[in-house]
């Protein structure tokens, strides 16, 4: 028997991708599955971006590029940081990769040594802990809950810092909770990290999707001292509905970016050339589609959260950003299905809802909280209303 490596055996498949694959398989069998699981906008990529990609093909931009990205895209990213975040970067402080996930993977491989600890607040994006482990690192989890708005405090972080701690991850707005850190909250966490000589890893992929007149602030913009110890991770997937184009980027200290580029040079090499030219247009071109998508997500958010909070035994904090709700299903955990199967956690509950209600959601255990489910409102209002109606009916059949 051929046995995979120990490091691969220690991690699990992404739960979001697993649920999406199972839902697709059920649809292929003719079942009317409503997807509230996928982490991608349901809007098409804006037309101007698609046309830019077509031009790139016609003009022959279909060859290898520099490992870290074409100069035109780096310039567009630098312009974006300056215009949106009042941050100044040089080309050697930018790395373009094949999606935001790839950027984080490169960082872990380039920065962590075996035994190094990384502070991760829970609920967390499902891939943070596995990618830290794949690099030999140790994720140190800081639990949060509704009482803190699902945000890590500087005090809670400081309690978990040891001589092995090397970095702390901030994800604002958050996947899966939609939590948005205020400037004061960011500064407190960042100051504590800088004081201990830690790297601040700021995942800002949902920066454009903030609601209720909320104010997104990049942690790197708070001071020069913080910026020197921060790497910002971002991309075009969410804001421009370009998930399949696979373009993410990182910005930070030149020495660290150089190390990440070295990792990328020995793995994937450059991101797809045509996708890079499409991303240039996304960042430099008209931005009206971004606001239009954001406004629609805000409407859908209100519908979803209102319906969730109307269900018996369910509670949901209003997300401040991204396009997910992370409701607590404490009233369902511990119950049984009609045929006697126990709902002993989020995996069992999500499986029950997929089988019984034909609604795909993601178990909260993958995000570090087993009494919650993640639901995406990156789908139509009709699907949201029908999906939640089915969920409420299925919950009512539990004993």
Tab-separated table of C-alpha atoms in Angstrom:
chain	number	residue	atom	x	y	z
A	1	UNK	CA	0.000	0.000	0.000
A	2	UNK	CA	1.282	3.462	-0.926
A	3	UNK	CA	0.982	5.711	2.116
A	4	UNK	CA	0.836	9.525	1.844
A	5	UNK	CA	3.148	11.673	3.940
A	6	UNK	CA	2.464	12.170	7.643
A	7	UNK	CA	1.818	15.886	7.156
A	8	UNK	CA	-0.928	15.186	4.609
A	9	UNK	CA	-2.474	12.486	6.782
A	10	UNK	CA	-2.767	15.021	9.617
A	11	UNK	CA	-4.981	17.445	7.696
A	12	UNK	CA	-8.484	17.147	6.302
A	13	UNK	CA	-10.037	18.193	3.022
A	14	UNK	CA	-11.514	21.712	2.999
A	15	UNK	CA	-15.087	21.306	4.350
A	16	UNK	CA	-16.403	24.058	2.082
A	17	UNK	CA	-15.111	22.311	-1.036
A	18	UNK	CA	-16.364	18.940	0.210
A	19	UNK	CA	-19.911	20.251	0.752
A	20	UNK	CA	-19.915	22.012	-2.622
A	21	UNK	CA	-18.789	18.812	-4.390
A	22	UNK	CA	-21.490	16.732	-2.702
A	23	UNK	CA	-24.176	19.279	-3.575
A	24	UNK	CA	-23.065	19.240	-7.229
A	25	UNK	CA	-23.222	15.446	-7.263
A	26	UNK	CA	-26.787	15.550	-5.898
A	27	UNK	CA	-27.813	18.116	-8.526
A	28	UNK	CA	-26.351	15.869	-11.215
A	29	UNK	CA	-28.791	13.198	-10.004
A	30	UNK	CA	-31.659	15.613	-10.573
A	31	UNK	CA	-32.176	16.762	-6.988
A	32	UNK	CA	-33.216	20.374	-6.366
A	33	UNK	CA	-30.369	21.327	-4.041
A	34	UNK	CA	-30.137	24.941	-2.895
A	35	UNK	CA	-26.557	25.998	-2.274
A	36	UNK	CA	-25.932	28.235	0.736
A	37	UNK	CA	-22.363	26.994	1.082
A	38	UNK	CA	-20.199	28.397	-1.691
A	39	UNK	CA	-17.768	31.192	-0.881
A	40	UNK	CA	-18.077	33.018	-4.167
A	41	UNK	CA	-20.362	35.703	-5.609
A	42	UNK	CA	-23.125	34.512	-7.920
A	43	UNK	CA	-22.584	37.518	-10.195
A	44	UNK	CA	-20.727	37.159	-13.479
A	45	UNK	CA	-17.296	38.742	-13.840
A	46	UNK	CA	-17.834	42.327	-15.094
A	47	UNK	CA	-17.800	42.698	-18.860
A	48	UNK	CA	-14.852	45.116	-19.015
A	49	UNK	CA	-12.685	42.583	-17.187
A	50	UNK	CA	-13.672	39.744	-19.511
A	51	UNK	CA	-12.919	41.919	-22.527
A	52	UNK	CA	-9.490	42.749	-21.118
A	53	UNK	CA	-8.774	39.023	-20.916
A	54	UNK	CA	-9.908	38.573	-24.513
A	55	UNK	CA	-7.585	41.360	-25.623
A	56	UNK	CA	-4.726	39.748	-23.756
A	57	UNK	CA	-5.289	36.511	-25.667
A	58	UNK	CA	-5.538	38.311	-29.005
A	59	UNK	CA	-2.350	40.271	-28.279
A	60	UNK	CA	-0.440	37.117	-27.447
A	61	UNK	CA	-0.063	37.575	-23.685
A	62	UNK	CA	-0.224	33.813	-23.225
A	63	UNK	CA	3.358	32.962	-22.251
A	64	UNK	CA	5.229	32.625	-18.987
A	65	UNK	CA	5.561	35.835	-17.030
A	66	UNK	CA	7.884	36.849	-14.221
A	67	UNK	CA	7.284	34.536	-11.248
A	68	UNK	CA	5.956	37.330	-9.044
A	69	UNK	CA	3.621	38.880	-11.607
A	70	UNK	CA	3.733	41.256	-14.566
A	71	UNK	CA	4.933	44.802	-13.958
A	72	UNK	CA	1.578	46.227	-15.048
A	73	UNK	CA	-0.310	44.271	-12.403
A	74	UNK	CA	2.179	45.135	-9.673
A	75	UNK	CA	1.738	48.792	-10.608
A	76	UNK	CA	-2.059	48.427	-10.421
A	77	UNK	CA	-1.781	46.798	-6.985
A	78	UNK	CA	0.538	49.558	-5.772
A	79	UNK	CA	-1.985	52.124	-7.029
A	80	UNK	CA	-4.811	50.311	-5.278
A	81	UNK	CA	-2.978	50.325	-1.940
A	82	UNK	CA	-2.147	54.001	-2.271
A	83	UNK	CA	-5.640	55.060	-3.301
A	84	UNK	CA	-7.700	52.796	-1.047
A	85	UNK	CA	-5.501	52.355	2.007
A	86	UNK	CA	-2.977	55.235	2.001
A	87	UNK	CA	-0.181	52.652	1.847
A	88	UNK	CA	2.983	52.950	-0.226
A	89	UNK	CA	4.757	49.858	-1.562
A	90	UNK	CA	7.560	49.251	-4.045
A	91	UNK	CA	7.401	46.534	-6.737
A	92	UNK	CA	9.763	44.286	-4.764
A	93	UNK	CA	7.277	44.414	-1.861
A	94	UNK	CA	4.485	42.858	-3.969
A	95	UNK	CA	3.932	39.214	-4.959
A	96	UNK	CA	1.103	38.078	-7.239
A	97	UNK	CA	-0.006	34.478	-6.709
A	98	UNK	CA	-2.671	32.046	-7.888
A	99	UNK	CA	-5.371	33.217	-5.490
A	100	UNK	CA	-5.494	34.436	-1.916
A	101	UNK	CA	-5.145	30.894	-0.582
A	102	UNK	CA	-1.916	30.486	-2.541
A	103	UNK	CA	-0.584	33.737	-1.055
A	104	UNK	CA	-1.142	32.448	2.484
A	105	UNK	CA	0.395	29.073	1.638
A	106	UNK	CA	3.503	30.754	0.209
A	107	UNK	CA	3.786	32.846	3.352
A	108	UNK	CA	3.606	29.855	5.698
A	109	UNK	CA	6.204	27.942	3.713
A	110	UNK	CA	8.535	30.940	3.496
A	111	UNK	CA	8.219	32.141	7.083
A	112	UNK	CA	7.566	29.244	9.481
A	113	UNK	CA	9.980	26.713	10.923
A	114	UNK	CA	8.920	23.478	12.657
A	115	UNK	CA	7.374	24.285	16.030
A	116	UNK	CA	6.738	27.961	15.308
A	117	UNK	CA	3.411	29.114	16.697
A	118	UNK	CA	0.826	31.247	14.906
A	119	UNK	CA	-2.059	32.818	16.816
A	120	UNK	CA	-5.410	32.246	15.107
A	121	UNK	CA	-8.722	33.545	16.445
A	122	UNK	CA	-11.705	31.217	16.165
A	123	UNK	CA	-13.992	31.117	14.278
A	124	UNK	CA	-11.325	31.128	11.565
A	125	UNK	CA	-11.146	30.582	7.832
A	126	UNK	CA	-10.933	26.812	7.417
A	127	UNK	CA	-7.520	26.787	5.721
A	128	UNK	CA	-5.499	28.807	8.246
A	129	UNK	CA	-4.699	25.962	10.684
A	130	UNK	CA	-4.025	23.277	8.027
A	131	UNK	CA	-1.646	25.495	6.056
A	132	UNK	CA	0.209	26.449	9.226
A	133	UNK	CA	0.555	22.736	10.030
A	134	UNK	CA	1.709	21.891	6.503
A	135	UNK	CA	4.634	24.244	7.076
A	136	UNK	CA	5.470	22.536	10.366
A	137	UNK	CA	3.929	25.324	12.420
A	138	UNK	CA	1.513	25.120	15.325
A	139	UNK	CA	-1.781	27.049	15.221
A	140	UNK	CA	-2.646	28.448	18.648
A	141	UNK	CA	-6.386	29.074	18.807
A	142	UNK	CA	-7.965	32.040	20.600
A	143	UNK	CA	-11.723	31.370	21.006
A	144	UNK	CA	-14.154	34.249	20.457
A	145	UNK	CA	-17.941	34.351	20.584
A	146	UNK	CA	-20.964	36.574	20.113
A	147	UNK	CA	-20.177	38.541	23.282
A	148	UNK	CA	-16.990	39.940	21.719
A	149	UNK	CA	-18.491	40.274	18.239
A	150	UNK	CA	-16.340	37.306	17.201
A	151	UNK	CA	-13.245	39.507	17.519
A	152	UNK	CA	-9.984	38.713	19.293
A	153	UNK	CA	-8.880	41.171	21.938
A	154	UNK	CA	-5.282	42.181	22.526
A	155	UNK	CA	-5.508	40.754	26.022
A	156	UNK	CA	-6.716	37.347	24.870
A	157	UNK	CA	-3.957	37.257	22.255
A	158	UNK	CA	-1.264	38.273	24.768
A	159	UNK	CA	-2.216	35.398	27.067
A	160	UNK	CA	-1.238	32.914	24.371
A	161	UNK	CA	2.077	34.410	23.292
A	162	UNK	CA	5.065	32.216	24.107
A	163	UNK	CA	8.727	32.226	23.121
A	164	UNK	CA	7.716	30.155	20.074
A	165	UNK	CA	5.086	32.609	18.783
A	166	UNK	CA	6.015	34.190	15.458
A	167	UNK	CA	2.815	35.600	13.985
A	168	UNK	CA	-0.825	36.512	14.510
A	169	UNK	CA	-3.560	36.383	11.863
A	170	UNK	CA	-6.195	39.101	11.509
A	171	UNK	CA	-9.068	38.535	9.076
A	172	UNK	CA	-11.273	41.612	8.763
A	173	UNK	CA	-13.973	41.442	7.493
A	174	UNK	CA	-14.026	37.839	8.641
A	175	UNK	CA	-14.876	34.588	6.967
A	176	UNK	CA	-17.079	33.041	8.419
A	177	UNK	CA	-18.572	35.613	10.842
A	178	UNK	CA	-18.449	38.877	8.894
A	179	UNK	CA	-16.840	40.575	11.913
A	180	UNK	CA	-15.169	43.911	11.154
A	181	UNK	CA	-12.457	45.235	13.466
A	182	UNK	CA	-12.567	48.913	14.373
A	183	UNK	CA	-9.364	50.971	14.030
A	184	UNK	CA	-8.985	50.949	17.820
A	185	UNK	CA	-9.355	47.180	18.028
A	186	UNK	CA	-6.862	46.702	15.208
A	187	UNK	CA	-4.336	49.020	16.818
A	188	UNK	CA	-4.558	47.242	20.168
A	189	UNK	CA	-3.886	43.833	18.614
A	190	UNK	CA	-1.194	45.144	16.261
A	191	UNK	CA	0.601	47.120	18.971
A	192	UNK	CA	0.708	44.039	21.175
A	193	UNK	CA	2.106	42.002	18.287
A	194	UNK	CA	4.747	44.580	17.377
A	195	UNK	CA	5.787	44.877	21.032
A	196	UNK	CA	6.540	41.135	21.028
A	197	UNK	CA	8.239	41.223	17.614
A	198	UNK	CA	5.516	39.217	15.857
A	199	UNK	CA	4.500	39.301	12.213
A	200	UNK	CA	0.956	40.568	11.652
A	201	UNK	CA	-0.763	38.650	8.849
A	202	UNK	CA	-3.727	40.702	7.656
A	203	UNK	CA	-6.173	38.898	5.357
A	204	UNK	CA	-8.178	41.669	3.667
A	205	UNK	CA	-9.822	39.750	0.827
A	206	UNK	CA	-13.310	41.026	1.802
A	207	UNK	CA	-12.271	44.657	2.228
A	208	UNK	CA	-14.729	45.949	-0.407
A	209	UNK	CA	-17.707	44.152	1.135
A	210	UNK	CA	-18.528	46.213	4.236
A	211	UNK	CA	-22.074	47.200	5.219
A	212	UNK	CA	-24.059	49.756	7.242
A	213	UNK	CA	-21.630	52.546	6.356
A	214	UNK	CA	-18.869	50.560	8.073
A	215	UNK	CA	-15.311	51.785	7.683
A	216	UNK	CA	-12.664	49.294	6.576
A	217	UNK	CA	-9.148	50.098	7.747
A	218	UNK	CA	-6.032	48.175	6.770
A	219	UNK	CA	-3.983	47.412	9.861
A	220	UNK	CA	-0.773	48.259	7.974
A	221	UNK	CA	-1.969	51.856	7.599
A	222	UNK	CA	-2.068	52.505	11.354
A	223	UNK	CA	1.636	53.346	11.717
A	224	UNK	CA	4.977	52.921	10.019
A	225	UNK	CA	6.123	50.586	12.798
A	226	UNK	CA	3.118	48.308	12.294
A	227	UNK	CA	3.506	48.361	8.502
A	228	UNK	CA	7.106	47.146	8.811
A	229	UNK	CA	5.880	44.020	10.604
A	230	UNK	CA	2.718	43.391	8.555
A	231	UNK	CA	2.040	41.403	5.424
A	232	UNK	CA	-1.274	42.230	3.753
A	233	UNK	CA	-3.010	39.490	1.764
A	234	UNK	CA	-5.712	40.391	-0.736
A	235	UNK	CA	-6.976	39.531	-4.215
A	236	UNK	CA	-9.590	40.133	-6.872
A	237	UNK	CA	-11.741	37.037	-6.298
A	238	UNK	CA	-14.483	38.397	-4.051
A	239	UNK	CA	-14.788	42.090	-4.911
A	240	UNK	CA	-14.780	41.533	-8.676
A	241	UNK	CA	-16.442	38.112	-8.817
A	242	UNK	CA	-13.262	36.560	-10.222
A	243	UNK	CA	-12.942	33.441	-8.078
A	244	UNK	CA	-12.056	31.182	-11.000
A	245	UNK	CA	-9.421	33.538	-12.373
A	246	UNK	CA	-7.148	32.730	-9.389
A	247	UNK	CA	-5.339	35.989	-8.689
A	248	UNK	CA	-4.286	36.943	-5.172
A	249	UNK	CA	-1.480	39.142	-3.942
A	250	UNK	CA	0.603	39.927	-0.914
A	251	UNK	CA	2.344	43.119	0.154
A	252	UNK	CA	4.958	43.410	2.857
A	253	UNK	CA	8.654	43.614	3.725
A	254	UNK	CA	10.834	43.027	0.663
A	255	UNK	CA	12.869	40.279	2.318
A	256	UNK	CA	9.743	38.271	3.161
A	257	UNK	CA	8.226	38.845	-0.288
A	258	UNK	CA	11.489	37.620	-1.825
A	259	UNK	CA	11.288	34.425	0.251
A	260	UNK	CA	7.666	33.865	-0.759
A	261	UNK	CA	8.595	34.413	-4.402
A	262	UNK	CA	11.302	31.765	-4.057
A	263	UNK	CA	8.717	29.276	-2.788
A	264	UNK	CA	6.400	30.142	-5.674
A	265	UNK	CA	9.235	29.779	-8.203
A	266	UNK	CA	9.684	26.159	-7.140
A	267	UNK	CA	5.981	25.296	-7.029
A	268	UNK	CA	3.522	26.973	-9.392
A	269	UNK	CA	5.752	29.624	-10.971
A	270	UNK	CA	3.722	32.571	-12.312
A	271	UNK	CA	-0.068	32.953	-12.045
A	272	UNK	CA	-1.964	32.561	-15.327
A	273	UNK	CA	-0.876	35.324	-17.702
A	274	UNK	CA	-4.353	36.087	-19.060
A	275	UNK	CA	-5.782	36.275	-15.545
A	276	UNK	CA	-3.116	38.800	-14.612
A	277	UNK	CA	-4.147	41.112	-17.443
A	278	UNK	CA	-7.792	40.739	-16.415
A	279	UNK	CA	-6.798	41.723	-12.861
A	280	UNK	CA	-5.071	44.861	-14.187
A	281	UNK	CA	-8.396	45.949	-15.639
A	282	UNK	CA	-10.248	44.993	-12.458
A	283	UNK	CA	-8.064	47.267	-10.338
A	284	UNK	CA	-7.598	50.103	-12.844
A	285	UNK	CA	-10.966	50.059	-14.594
A	286	UNK	CA	-14.460	51.263	-13.572
A	287	UNK	CA	-15.424	50.293	-10.023
A	288	UNK	CA	-19.200	50.650	-10.291
A	289	UNK	CA	-19.819	46.893	-10.325
A	290	UNK	CA	-18.122	46.526	-6.944
A	291	UNK	CA	-20.572	48.900	-5.264
A	292	UNK	CA	-23.535	47.341	-7.034
A	293	UNK	CA	-22.617	43.864	-5.809
A	294	UNK	CA	-22.002	45.163	-2.304
A	295	UNK	CA	-25.435	46.819	-2.193
A	296	UNK	CA	-27.133	43.609	-3.312
A	297	UNK	CA	-25.247	41.540	-0.748
A	298	UNK	CA	-26.384	43.968	1.961
A	299	UNK	CA	-30.032	43.425	1.001
A	300	UNK	CA	-29.588	39.647	0.991
A	301	UNK	CA	-27.828	39.772	4.354
A	302	UNK	CA	-30.826	41.444	5.960
A	303	UNK	CA	-33.221	38.852	4.563
A	304	UNK	CA	-31.068	35.928	5.722
A	305	UNK	CA	-30.358	37.171	9.243
A	306	UNK	CA	-33.993	38.141	9.867
A	307	UNK	CA	-35.206	34.708	8.777
A	308	UNK	CA	-32.543	32.896	10.831
A	309	UNK	CA	-33.344	34.790	14.018
A	310	UNK	CA	-37.034	33.973	13.551
A	311	UNK	CA	-36.272	30.233	13.814
A	312	UNK	CA	-36.724	28.580	17.188
A	313	UNK	CA	-33.397	27.623	18.747
A	314	UNK	CA	-31.332	29.652	16.258
A	315	UNK	CA	-29.498	32.938	16.836
A	316	UNK	CA	-27.423	34.955	14.391
A	317	UNK	CA	-25.259	38.031	14.852
A	318	UNK	CA	-25.581	40.592	12.049
A	319	UNK	CA	-22.455	40.321	9.857
A	320	UNK	CA	-20.646	43.613	9.242
A	321	UNK	CA	-18.866	42.468	6.095
A	322	UNK	CA	-18.106	39.605	3.665
A	323	UNK	CA	-21.120	37.542	2.516
A	324	UNK	CA	-21.609	34.932	5.219
A	325	UNK	CA	-23.801	34.451	8.255
A	326	UNK	CA	-22.581	32.244	11.104
A	327	UNK	CA	-25.704	31.347	13.085
A	328	UNK	CA	-25.710	29.261	16.244
A	329	UNK	CA	-27.965	26.177	16.149
A	330	UNK	CA	-27.876	25.296	19.834
A	331	UNK	CA	-31.546	24.351	19.778
A	332	UNK	CA	-30.892	21.573	17.254
A	333	UNK	CA	-27.663	20.123	18.662
A	334	UNK	CA	-28.482	17.126	20.848
A	335	UNK	CA	-31.759	16.291	19.124
A	336	UNK	CA	-32.489	13.279	16.914
A	337	UNK	CA	-33.909	12.740	13.454
A	338	UNK	CA	-37.178	10.879	12.924
A	339	UNK	CA	-35.230	7.674	12.291
A	340	UNK	CA	-33.215	8.113	15.487
A	341	UNK	CA	-29.928	9.523	14.224
A	342	UNK	CA	-28.286	11.884	16.699
A	343	UNK	CA	-27.522	15.486	15.756
A	344	UNK	CA	-24.347	15.524	17.825
A	345	UNK	CA	-22.650	18.471	16.133
A	346	UNK	CA	-22.407	20.673	13.067
A	347	UNK	CA	-21.319	17.878	10.697
A	348	UNK	CA	-24.362	15.795	11.557
A	349	UNK	CA	-26.631	18.849	11.297
A	350	UNK	CA	-25.245	19.945	7.920
A	351	UNK	CA	-25.552	16.377	6.598
A	352	UNK	CA	-29.130	16.176	7.846
A	353	UNK	CA	-30.067	19.470	6.161
A	354	UNK	CA	-28.509	18.359	2.885
A	355	UNK	CA	-30.286	14.995	2.917
A	356	UNK	CA	-33.587	16.066	4.447
A	357	UNK	CA	-34.014	19.623	3.128
A	358	UNK	CA	-31.700	19.518	0.095
A	359	UNK	CA	-29.921	22.649	1.327
A	360	UNK	CA	-26.123	22.810	1.333
A	361	UNK	CA	-24.478	24.611	4.267
A	362	UNK	CA	-21.013	24.283	5.817
A	363	UNK	CA	-20.409	22.696	9.246
A	364	UNK	CA	-19.079	25.141	11.802
A	365	UNK	CA	-16.511	22.671	13.137
A	366	UNK	CA	-14.301	23.446	10.134
A	367	UNK	CA	-14.178	27.049	11.347
A	368	UNK	CA	-13.527	26.078	14.956
A	369	UNK	CA	-17.077	26.120	16.382
A	370	UNK	CA	-19.223	22.994	16.409
A	371	UNK	CA	-22.555	24.585	17.365
A	372	UNK	CA	-22.669	26.862	14.308
A	373	UNK	CA	-23.166	26.552	10.555
A	374	UNK	CA	-21.868	28.891	7.884
A	375	UNK	CA	-24.440	30.095	5.362
A	376	UNK	CA	-23.555	32.190	2.344
A	377	UNK	CA	-25.817	34.939	1.047
A	378	UNK	CA	-23.878	35.140	-2.217
A	379	UNK	CA	-26.966	33.815	-3.981
A	380	UNK	CA	-30.405	35.121	-4.964
A	381	UNK	CA	-32.999	36.296	-2.458
A	382	UNK	CA	-35.352	33.638	-3.825
A	383	UNK	CA	-32.824	30.905	-3.051
A	384	UNK	CA	-32.162	32.364	0.389
A	385	UNK	CA	-35.862	32.466	1.273
A	386	UNK	CA	-36.594	28.988	-0.075
A	387	UNK	CA	-33.462	27.516	1.493
A	388	UNK	CA	-34.242	28.959	4.921
A	389	UNK	CA	-37.858	27.849	4.661
A	390	UNK	CA	-36.658	24.296	4.065
A	391	UNK	CA	-34.173	24.535	6.944
A	392	UNK	CA	-36.860	25.746	9.346
A	393	UNK	CA	-39.164	22.891	8.336
A	394	UNK	CA	-36.371	20.318	8.693
A	395	UNK	CA	-35.439	21.648	12.137
A	396	UNK	CA	-39.073	21.346	13.157
A	397	UNK	CA	-38.970	17.616	12.381
A	398	UNK	CA	-36.171	16.941	14.863
A	399	UNK	CA	-37.141	15.331	18.159
